[in-house]
Amino acid sequence: SCLANWATQPYDPWTTLPSSRFQLIAMDQRSAQIDGGMSSCTFRAGDGWHTFAEDQLALLDHLGVKGCHLIGSCIGPSFQLLLMREAPGRFASAVLMQPIGLGRHSTEPGASWEGLNHQASGHWFGDWAARMVGEGRAGEAELRALYDAMFASERGFVFSISSEELRGIQAPLLVLMGRDMYHPSCISREVASTAPRAELIEEWRDVGPTQLAAAAQKIEE
């Protein structure tokens, strides 16, 4: 959830998208780990996906941005889809790279997992929560409530919105498929098959420069 993480992604818009055509805007989320420490923001009872959406919309308001495209990876697509539900006229399109979600093993390489991938979100959230408590940014009760509000199993799908709400998003979506326990391929496929105007790219990462370049070209379009 911090800007520096883009440098570790298979596709980095900061080094790939031409500045002559695109002006990039990004932010460290309130959950970000920055320079070895945590964001100075705190969490309160009642926080959840809407808290992050309010931060993101506030940044656009502050900058005077009335409309834009969206691009994100991992948890980013869940943020993006909520923004598009909340402010549908503000976002012209979105690129969703390896979205997270609650899913079963399908075509992921390596060892499979049994049932739903509950442990995926619990694993990285637990590590982050321990650091938040250690630095006095939030208490255990607030963080447990935050986890339940964002990733409880009854939320399912991409966590931030339902599949029914996704059907109401009319903007075009380009979905670059994930393929591991944290980014199940079935979630990418479901997003692409559910949204009215979505396209799925299955092969783009870890398959050589040619297919990555093709995906990058599609993103620019």
Coordinates of C-alpha atoms in Angstrom, one line a residue:
S1 CA 0.0 0.0 0.0
C2 CA 3.0 2.4 -0.4
L3 CA 4.4 4.0 -3.5
A4 CA 7.7 2.2 -3.2
N5 CA 6.0 -1.2 -3.8
W6 CA 5.4 -0.4 -7.4
A7 CA 9.1 -1.0 -8.0
T8 CA 8.7 -4.6 -7.0
Q9 CA 5.7 -5.3 -9.4
P10 CA 6.1 -7.0 -12.7
Y11 CA 4.5 -3.9 -14.3
D12 CA 5.4 -0.5 -12.9
P13 CA 3.4 2.4 -14.4
W14 CA 5.9 4.9 -13.0
T15 CA 8.6 3.6 -15.3
T16 CA 6.4 2.3 -18.2
L17 CA 3.6 4.8 -19.0
P18 CA 4.8 7.7 -21.1
S19 CA 4.8 11.0 -19.2
S20 CA 3.8 12.8 -22.5
R21 CA 0.4 11.1 -22.3
F22 CA -0.2 10.3 -18.6
Q23 CA 0.1 12.2 -15.4
L24 CA 0.4 9.7 -12.6
I25 CA -1.1 10.4 -9.1
A26 CA -0.6 8.0 -6.2
M27 CA -0.6 8.0 -2.5
D28 CA 0.7 6.0 0.4
Q29 CA -2.3 4.4 2.0
R30 CA -3.0 5.0 5.7
S31 CA -1.8 1.4 6.2
A32 CA 1.5 1.9 4.4
Q33 CA 4.9 1.0 5.7
I34 CA 7.2 3.9 4.8
D35 CA 11.0 3.8 5.2
G36 CA 10.9 1.0 7.6
G37 CA 8.2 2.6 9.8
M38 CA 4.4 2.8 9.7
S39 CA 2.2 5.6 8.4
S40 CA 1.4 8.2 11.0
C41 CA -2.4 7.6 10.5
T42 CA -4.3 5.6 13.0
F43 CA -7.4 3.4 12.9
R44 CA -10.6 3.7 14.9
A45 CA -13.6 1.6 15.6
G46 CA -15.8 1.5 12.6
D47 CA -13.1 1.9 10.0
G48 CA -13.1 -0.3 6.9
W49 CA -13.0 -0.1 3.1
H50 CA -14.9 3.2 3.2
T51 CA -12.1 4.8 5.2
F52 CA -9.6 4.2 2.5
A53 CA -12.1 5.4 -0.2
E54 CA -12.6 8.6 1.7
D55 CA -8.8 9.2 1.8
Q56 CA -8.5 8.5 -1.9
L57 CA -11.4 10.8 -2.9
A58 CA -10.1 13.5 -0.6
L59 CA -6.7 13.5 -2.4
L60 CA -8.4 13.9 -5.8
D61 CA -10.6 16.7 -4.4
H62 CA -7.5 18.4 -2.9
L63 CA -5.7 18.2 -6.3
G64 CA -8.8 19.4 -8.2
V65 CA -9.0 16.2 -10.3
K66 CA -12.6 15.7 -11.5
G67 CA -12.0 12.6 -13.5
C68 CA -9.2 10.0 -14.2
H69 CA -8.4 6.4 -15.0
L70 CA -7.4 4.0 -12.3
I71 CA -4.6 1.4 -12.1
G72 CA -3.7 -0.8 -9.2
S73 CA -2.3 -4.2 -8.2
C74 CA -3.1 -6.7 -5.4
I75 CA -5.3 -4.9 -2.9
G76 CA -5.5 -2.0 -5.4
P77 CA -8.3 -3.5 -7.5
S78 CA -10.5 -3.8 -4.4
F79 CA -9.9 -0.1 -3.7
Q80 CA -10.6 0.7 -7.3
L81 CA -13.9 -1.1 -7.6
L82 CA -15.2 0.5 -4.4
L83 CA -14.3 3.9 -5.8
M84 CA -16.0 3.1 -9.1
R85 CA -19.1 2.1 -7.1
E86 CA -19.1 5.2 -5.0
A87 CA -18.3 7.7 -7.7
P88 CA -19.1 6.1 -11.0
G89 CA -18.9 9.2 -13.1
R90 CA -15.5 10.1 -11.9
F91 CA -13.5 7.2 -13.3
A92 CA -13.3 6.5 -17.0
S93 CA -11.7 3.1 -16.8
A94 CA -9.6 0.8 -14.6
V95 CA -6.7 -1.6 -14.9
L96 CA -7.0 -4.3 -12.3
M97 CA -3.7 -6.3 -11.8
Q98 CA -3.9 -9.6 -10.0
P99 CA -6.8 -8.7 -7.7
I100 CA -7.2 -10.3 -4.3
G101 CA -10.3 -12.1 -3.2
L102 CA -11.7 -15.1 -1.5
G103 CA -11.3 -18.1 -3.8
R104 CA -10.4 -21.7 -4.3
H105 CA -7.4 -23.2 -6.0
S106 CA -7.8 -23.5 -9.8
T107 CA -4.8 -22.9 -12.1
E108 CA -2.3 -21.6 -9.7
P109 CA 1.2 -23.2 -10.0
G110 CA 2.8 -24.9 -7.1
A111 CA 1.2 -26.3 -4.0
S112 CA -2.6 -26.0 -3.9
W113 CA -4.6 -25.0 -0.8
E114 CA -7.7 -26.7 0.7
G115 CA -11.0 -24.9 0.6
L116 CA -11.0 -21.1 0.5
N117 CA -7.9 -19.1 0.9
H118 CA -8.8 -17.5 4.2
Q119 CA -5.2 -17.7 5.4
A120 CA -3.9 -15.5 2.7
S121 CA -5.4 -12.2 4.0
G122 CA -4.9 -13.3 7.6
H123 CA -1.2 -13.9 7.1
W124 CA -0.2 -10.5 5.8
F125 CA -2.8 -8.6 7.9
G126 CA -1.5 -10.3 11.0
D127 CA 2.1 -9.3 10.4
W128 CA 1.0 -5.7 9.6
A129 CA -1.2 -5.5 12.7
A130 CA 1.6 -6.7 15.0
R131 CA 3.7 -3.8 13.8
M132 CA 0.8 -1.3 14.2
V133 CA 0.3 -2.4 17.8
G134 CA 4.1 -2.4 18.5
E135 CA 4.3 1.3 17.3
G136 CA 1.2 2.3 19.2
R137 CA -0.8 3.2 16.0
A138 CA -3.8 1.1 17.0
G139 CA -4.9 -1.4 19.6
E140 CA -5.7 -5.1 19.1
A141 CA -9.4 -4.6 19.4
E142 CA -9.5 -1.9 16.7
L143 CA -7.4 -4.0 14.4
R144 CA -9.5 -7.1 14.9
A145 CA -12.6 -5.0 14.1
L146 CA -10.8 -3.6 11.0
Y147 CA -9.9 -7.1 9.8
D148 CA -13.5 -8.3 10.3
A149 CA -14.9 -5.2 8.5
M150 CA -12.5 -5.7 5.5
F151 CA -11.8 -9.4 5.1
A152 CA -14.3 -11.5 7.0
S153 CA -15.3 -14.6 5.0
E154 CA -18.9 -13.4 4.7
R155 CA -17.7 -10.5 2.6
G156 CA -16.1 -12.8 0.0
F157 CA -15.4 -12.1 -3.6
V158 CA -13.0 -9.0 -3.8
F159 CA -14.0 -8.0 -0.3
S160 CA -14.8 -4.4 -1.0
I161 CA -17.9 -4.9 -3.2
S162 CA -20.2 -7.7 -4.1
S163 CA -20.5 -9.4 -7.5
E164 CA -24.0 -7.8 -7.9
E165 CA -22.5 -4.4 -7.3
L166 CA -19.8 -5.1 -9.9
R167 CA -22.5 -5.7 -12.5
G168 CA -23.5 -2.1 -12.0
I169 CA -20.0 -0.7 -13.0
Q170 CA -20.3 0.4 -16.6
A171 CA -16.7 1.7 -17.1
P172 CA -14.3 -0.6 -19.1
L173 CA -12.1 -2.8 -17.0
L174 CA -8.8 -4.5 -18.0
V175 CA -8.1 -7.4 -15.7
L176 CA -4.6 -8.9 -15.6
M177 CA -5.0 -12.3 -14.0
G178 CA -3.3 -13.3 -10.7
R179 CA -2.2 -16.8 -10.1
D180 CA -1.3 -17.6 -6.5
M181 CA -3.0 -18.0 -3.2
Y182 CA -3.0 -14.3 -2.5
H183 CA -4.4 -13.4 -6.0
P184 CA -6.5 -16.4 -7.1
S185 CA -7.0 -16.8 -10.8
C186 CA -10.7 -17.6 -10.2
I187 CA -11.2 -14.1 -8.8
S188 CA -9.7 -12.4 -11.9
R189 CA -11.9 -14.6 -14.1
E190 CA -15.0 -13.8 -12.1
V191 CA -14.4 -10.1 -12.2
A192 CA -13.9 -10.3 -16.0
S193 CA -17.0 -12.4 -16.6
T194 CA -19.2 -10.4 -14.2
A195 CA -18.4 -6.8 -15.1
P196 CA -20.4 -5.6 -18.2
R197 CA -17.3 -4.2 -20.0
A198 CA -14.3 -6.2 -18.9
E199 CA -11.4 -7.8 -20.7
L200 CA -9.1 -10.5 -19.2
I201 CA -5.4 -11.0 -19.9
E202 CA -4.4 -14.4 -18.5
E203 CA -0.7 -14.6 -19.5
W204 CA 1.3 -11.5 -18.7
R205 CA 3.7 -12.0 -15.8
D206 CA 6.5 -14.6 -15.4
V207 CA 6.0 -15.7 -19.0
G208 CA 8.7 -13.6 -20.8
P209 CA 9.1 -10.0 -22.0
T210 CA 6.9 -10.4 -25.2
Q211 CA 3.7 -11.1 -23.4
L212 CA 4.5 -8.5 -20.7
A213 CA 5.1 -5.9 -23.4
A214 CA 1.8 -6.8 -25.1
A215 CA 0.0 -6.3 -21.8
A216 CA 1.7 -3.0 -21.3
Q217 CA 0.6 -1.9 -24.7
K218 CA -3.0 -2.9 -23.9
I219 CA -2.8 -0.8 -20.7
E220 CA -1.8 2.3 -22.6
E221 CA -4.7 1.9 -24.9

